[in-house]
Short mmCIF file of C-alpha atoms in Angstrom, two decimals:
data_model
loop_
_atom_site.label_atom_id
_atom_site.label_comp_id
_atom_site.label_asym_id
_atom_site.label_seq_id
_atom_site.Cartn_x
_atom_site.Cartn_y
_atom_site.Cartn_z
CA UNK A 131 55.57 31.43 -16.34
CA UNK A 132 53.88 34.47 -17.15
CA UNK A 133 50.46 33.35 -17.64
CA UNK A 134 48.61 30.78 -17.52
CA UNK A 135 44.45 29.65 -18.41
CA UNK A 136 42.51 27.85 -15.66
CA UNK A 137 39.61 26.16 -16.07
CA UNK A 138 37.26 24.36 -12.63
CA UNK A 139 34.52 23.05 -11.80
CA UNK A 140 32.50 24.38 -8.77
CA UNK A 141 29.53 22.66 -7.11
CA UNK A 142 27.27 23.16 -4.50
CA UNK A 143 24.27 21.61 -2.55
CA UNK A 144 21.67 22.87 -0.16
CA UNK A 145 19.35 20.48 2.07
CA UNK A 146 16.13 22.14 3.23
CA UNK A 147 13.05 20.64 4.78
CA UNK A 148 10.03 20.65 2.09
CA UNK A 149 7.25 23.36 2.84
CA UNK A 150 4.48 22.09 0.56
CA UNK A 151 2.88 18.13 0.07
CA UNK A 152 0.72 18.32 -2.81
CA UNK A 153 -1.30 14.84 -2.91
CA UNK A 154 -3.43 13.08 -5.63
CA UNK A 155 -6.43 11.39 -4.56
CA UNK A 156 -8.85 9.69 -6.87
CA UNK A 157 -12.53 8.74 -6.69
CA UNK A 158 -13.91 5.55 -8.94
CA UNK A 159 -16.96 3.73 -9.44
CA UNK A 160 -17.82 0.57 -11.88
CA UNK A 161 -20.80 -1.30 -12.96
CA UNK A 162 -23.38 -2.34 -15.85
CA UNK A 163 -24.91 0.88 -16.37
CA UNK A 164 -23.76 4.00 -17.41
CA UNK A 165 -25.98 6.39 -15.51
CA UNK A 166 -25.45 4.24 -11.94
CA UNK A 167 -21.70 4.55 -12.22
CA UNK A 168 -21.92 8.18 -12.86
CA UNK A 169 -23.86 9.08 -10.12
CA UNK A 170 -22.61 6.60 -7.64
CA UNK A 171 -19.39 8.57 -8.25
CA UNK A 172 -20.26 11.67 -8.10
CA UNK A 173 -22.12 10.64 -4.83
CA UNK A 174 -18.55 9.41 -3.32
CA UNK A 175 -16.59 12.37 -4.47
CA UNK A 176 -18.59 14.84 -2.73
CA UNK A 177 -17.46 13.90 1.04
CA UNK A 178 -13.64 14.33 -0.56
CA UNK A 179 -14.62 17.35 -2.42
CA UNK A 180 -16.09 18.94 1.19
CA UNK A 181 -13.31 17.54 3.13
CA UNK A 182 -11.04 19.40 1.32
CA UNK A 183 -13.07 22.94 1.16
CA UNK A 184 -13.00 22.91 4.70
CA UNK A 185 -9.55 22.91 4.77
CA UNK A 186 -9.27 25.73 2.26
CA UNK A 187 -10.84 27.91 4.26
CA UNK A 188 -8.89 27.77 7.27
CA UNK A 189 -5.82 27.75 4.74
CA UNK A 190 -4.61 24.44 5.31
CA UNK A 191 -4.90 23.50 2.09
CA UNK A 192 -3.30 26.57 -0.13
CA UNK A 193 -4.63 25.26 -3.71
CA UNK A 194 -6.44 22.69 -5.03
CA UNK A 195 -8.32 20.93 -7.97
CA UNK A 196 -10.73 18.43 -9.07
CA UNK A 197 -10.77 17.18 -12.81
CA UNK A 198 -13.78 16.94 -14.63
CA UNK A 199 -15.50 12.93 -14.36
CA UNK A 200 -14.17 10.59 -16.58
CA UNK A 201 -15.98 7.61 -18.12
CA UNK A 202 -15.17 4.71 -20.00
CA UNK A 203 -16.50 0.90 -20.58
CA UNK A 204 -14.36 -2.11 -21.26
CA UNK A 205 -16.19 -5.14 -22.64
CA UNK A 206 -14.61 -8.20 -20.57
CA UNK A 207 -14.20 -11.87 -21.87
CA UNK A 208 -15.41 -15.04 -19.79
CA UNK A 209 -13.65 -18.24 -19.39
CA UNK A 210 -15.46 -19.49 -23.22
CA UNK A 211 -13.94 -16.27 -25.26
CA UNK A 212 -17.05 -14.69 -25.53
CA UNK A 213 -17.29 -10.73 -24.89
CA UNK A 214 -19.65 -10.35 -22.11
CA UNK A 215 -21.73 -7.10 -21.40
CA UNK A 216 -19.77 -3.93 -21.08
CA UNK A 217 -18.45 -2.35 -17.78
CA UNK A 218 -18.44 1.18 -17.33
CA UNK A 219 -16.17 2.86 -15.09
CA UNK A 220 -15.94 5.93 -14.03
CA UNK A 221 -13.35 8.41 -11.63
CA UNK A 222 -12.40 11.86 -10.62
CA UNK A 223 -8.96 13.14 -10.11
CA UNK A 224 -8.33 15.75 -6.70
CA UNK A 225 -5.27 17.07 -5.86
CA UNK A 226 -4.38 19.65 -3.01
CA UNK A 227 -1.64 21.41 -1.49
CA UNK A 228 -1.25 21.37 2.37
CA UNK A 229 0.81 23.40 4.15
CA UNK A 230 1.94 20.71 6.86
CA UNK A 231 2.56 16.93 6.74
CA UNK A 232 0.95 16.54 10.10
CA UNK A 233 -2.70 17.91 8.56
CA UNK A 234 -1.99 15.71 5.84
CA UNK A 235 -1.64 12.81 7.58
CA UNK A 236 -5.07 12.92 9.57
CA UNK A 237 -6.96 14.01 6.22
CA UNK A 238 -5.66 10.72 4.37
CA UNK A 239 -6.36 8.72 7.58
CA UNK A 240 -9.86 10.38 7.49
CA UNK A 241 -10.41 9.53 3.60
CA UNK A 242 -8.14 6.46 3.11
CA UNK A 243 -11.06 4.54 4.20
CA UNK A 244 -14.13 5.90 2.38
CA UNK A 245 -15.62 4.05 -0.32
CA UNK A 246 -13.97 4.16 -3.45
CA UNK A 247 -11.29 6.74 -2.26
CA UNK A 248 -7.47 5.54 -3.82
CA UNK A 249 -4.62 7.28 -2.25
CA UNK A 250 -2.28 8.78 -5.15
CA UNK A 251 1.28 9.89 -4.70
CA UNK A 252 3.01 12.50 -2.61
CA UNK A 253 4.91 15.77 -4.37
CA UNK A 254 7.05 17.50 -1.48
CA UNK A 255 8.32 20.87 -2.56
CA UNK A 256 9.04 24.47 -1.48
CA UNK A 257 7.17 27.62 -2.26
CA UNK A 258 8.32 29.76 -5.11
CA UNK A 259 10.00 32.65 -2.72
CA UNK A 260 11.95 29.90 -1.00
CA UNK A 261 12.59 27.88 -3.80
CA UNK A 262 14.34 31.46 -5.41
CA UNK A 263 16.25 32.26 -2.88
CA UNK A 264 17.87 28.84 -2.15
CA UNK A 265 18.28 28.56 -5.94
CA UNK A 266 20.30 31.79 -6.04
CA UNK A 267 22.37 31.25 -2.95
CA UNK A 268 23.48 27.77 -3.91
CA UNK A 269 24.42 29.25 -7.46
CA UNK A 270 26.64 31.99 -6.06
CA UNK A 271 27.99 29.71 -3.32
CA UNK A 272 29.65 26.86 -6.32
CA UNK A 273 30.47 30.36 -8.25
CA UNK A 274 32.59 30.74 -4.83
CA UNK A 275 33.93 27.44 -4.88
CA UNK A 276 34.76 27.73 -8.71
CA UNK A 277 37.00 31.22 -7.85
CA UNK A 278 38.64 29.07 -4.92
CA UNK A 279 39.89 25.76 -6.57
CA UNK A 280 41.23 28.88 -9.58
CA UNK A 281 43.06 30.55 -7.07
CA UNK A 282 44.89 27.01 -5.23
CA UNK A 283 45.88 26.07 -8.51
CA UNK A 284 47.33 29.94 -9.38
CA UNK A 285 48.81 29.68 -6.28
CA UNK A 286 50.31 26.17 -6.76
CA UNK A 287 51.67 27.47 -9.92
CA UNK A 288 53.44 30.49 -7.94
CA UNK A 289 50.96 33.07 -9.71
CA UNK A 290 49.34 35.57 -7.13
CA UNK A 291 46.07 37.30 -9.61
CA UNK A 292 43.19 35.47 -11.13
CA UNK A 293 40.95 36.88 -13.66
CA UNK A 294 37.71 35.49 -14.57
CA UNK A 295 37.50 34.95 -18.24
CA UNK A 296 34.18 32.89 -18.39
CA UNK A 297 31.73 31.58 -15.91
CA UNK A 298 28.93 29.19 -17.32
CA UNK A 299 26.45 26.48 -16.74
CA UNK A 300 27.81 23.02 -16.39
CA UNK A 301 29.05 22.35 -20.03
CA UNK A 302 28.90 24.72 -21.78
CA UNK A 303 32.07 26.20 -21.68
CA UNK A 304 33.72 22.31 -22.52
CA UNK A 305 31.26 21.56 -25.42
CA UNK A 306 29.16 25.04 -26.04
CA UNK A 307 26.09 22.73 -25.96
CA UNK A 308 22.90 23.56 -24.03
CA UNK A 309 22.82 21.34 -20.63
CA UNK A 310 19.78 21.21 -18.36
CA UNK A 311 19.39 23.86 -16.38
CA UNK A 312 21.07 24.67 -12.89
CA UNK A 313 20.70 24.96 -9.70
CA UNK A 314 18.75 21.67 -9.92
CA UNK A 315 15.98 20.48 -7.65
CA UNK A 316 15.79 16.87 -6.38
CA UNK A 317 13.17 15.59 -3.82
CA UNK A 318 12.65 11.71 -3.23
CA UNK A 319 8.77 10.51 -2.69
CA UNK A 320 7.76 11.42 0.63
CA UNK A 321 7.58 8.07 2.84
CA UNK A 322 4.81 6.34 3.37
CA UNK A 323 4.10 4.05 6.14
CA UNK A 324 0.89 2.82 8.02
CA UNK A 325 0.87 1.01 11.09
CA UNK A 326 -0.97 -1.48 13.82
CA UNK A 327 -3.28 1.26 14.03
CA UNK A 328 -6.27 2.78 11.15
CA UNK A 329 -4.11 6.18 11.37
CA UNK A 330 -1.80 6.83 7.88
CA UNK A 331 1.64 9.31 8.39
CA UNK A 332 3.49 10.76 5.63
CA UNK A 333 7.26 11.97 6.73
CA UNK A 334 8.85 13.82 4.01
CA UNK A 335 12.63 13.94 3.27
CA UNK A 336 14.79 16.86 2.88
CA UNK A 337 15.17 18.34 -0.76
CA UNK A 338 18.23 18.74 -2.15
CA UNK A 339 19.03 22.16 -4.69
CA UNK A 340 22.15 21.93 -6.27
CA UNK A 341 24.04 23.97 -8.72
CA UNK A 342 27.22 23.04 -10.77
CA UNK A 343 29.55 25.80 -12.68
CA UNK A 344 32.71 26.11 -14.94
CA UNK A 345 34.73 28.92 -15.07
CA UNK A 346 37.63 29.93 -16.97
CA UNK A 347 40.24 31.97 -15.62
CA UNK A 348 43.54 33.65 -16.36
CA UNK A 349 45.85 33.84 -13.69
CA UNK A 350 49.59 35.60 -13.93
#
């Protein structure tokens, strides 16, 4: 056997602790009139709005941003089909980015119970520098594996050198179609528990960056 064409699979995962917790919290108001709602919910949003300047400036909280006020009315029905008076409701959307799930954690105990305050989810993630680098070394490290499963099987085959012919994302060297883009990035929702006691903690699980390859070789 002169010659012969290989073609693996290599993969490759990387679990790192989150560095970011970007939250969602959202500030509503209802009623009969219009111009109550509005202000009553503007009035509520202000504490949040303070709470989490404050926190800005001792760069707790890294980014953050408040959507404009939203307002809408529903006209309910009562128990006889008829439409009854409208209700208007009204709500503003914050979201912020702290730096540790610990500062988190008191802030939502702090806010969790103001008036109209709702909790929103939890988006755990890395900075864009970390993010990179992981990305990259999890990419070269299944390009590794890749070259190593190409060389057992050379060597199973009593063949000694292994050229690379083509090295792609995960297939597109078996159909030439466009697959989603690797390494990949998967984080569950950050847990939530409360307990006994008024105070909220969020614990975040690990991420998980992962890349998958296919490579062609020629080994003789």
């Amino acid at each position: 056997m002169s010659e012969v064409t290989i073609t693996v699979r290599g993969e490759h995962e990387a679990r790192i602790a989150p560095e970011r917790a970007t939250i969602r919290v959202t500030v509503r108001s209802e009623g009969p009139e219009r111009g109550s709602v509005v202000d009553d919910v503007m009035r509520l949003s202000e504490p949040v709005r303070e709470s989490i300047t404050e926190r800005a400036e001792t760069a707790v909280v890294v980014d953050w941003s408040s959507k404009r006020l939203s307002v809408r009315a529903e006209r309910p029905w009562n128990n006889e089909g008829k439409r009854l008076v409208p209700v208007y409701y009204a709500s503003i959307d914050f979201t912020a980015t702290f730096t540790e799930a610990s500062e988190l954690s008191i802030w939502v105990s702090d806010i969790s119970a103001w008036d109209g305050v709702e909790v929103g989810w939890v988006d755990w993630h890395l900075t864009p520098t970390t993010r990179d680098r992981v990305e990259r070394e999890v990419a070269a490290t299944a390009v590794g594996v890749a070259v190593t499963r190409a060389e057992a099987y050379a060597g199973a085959l009593g063949l000694s050198t292994v050229t690379p012919l083509e090295i792609a994302d995960v297939g597109l060297i078996s159909s030439g179609q466009p697959s989603p883009g690797v390494p990949l990035m998967k984080a569950r929702a950050g847990a939530f528990a409360a307990d006994s006691a008024p105070a909220m903690e969020y614990e975040p699980e690990e991420l998980t960056v992962a890349a998958t390859v296919e490579a062609r070789f020629v080994a003789r």
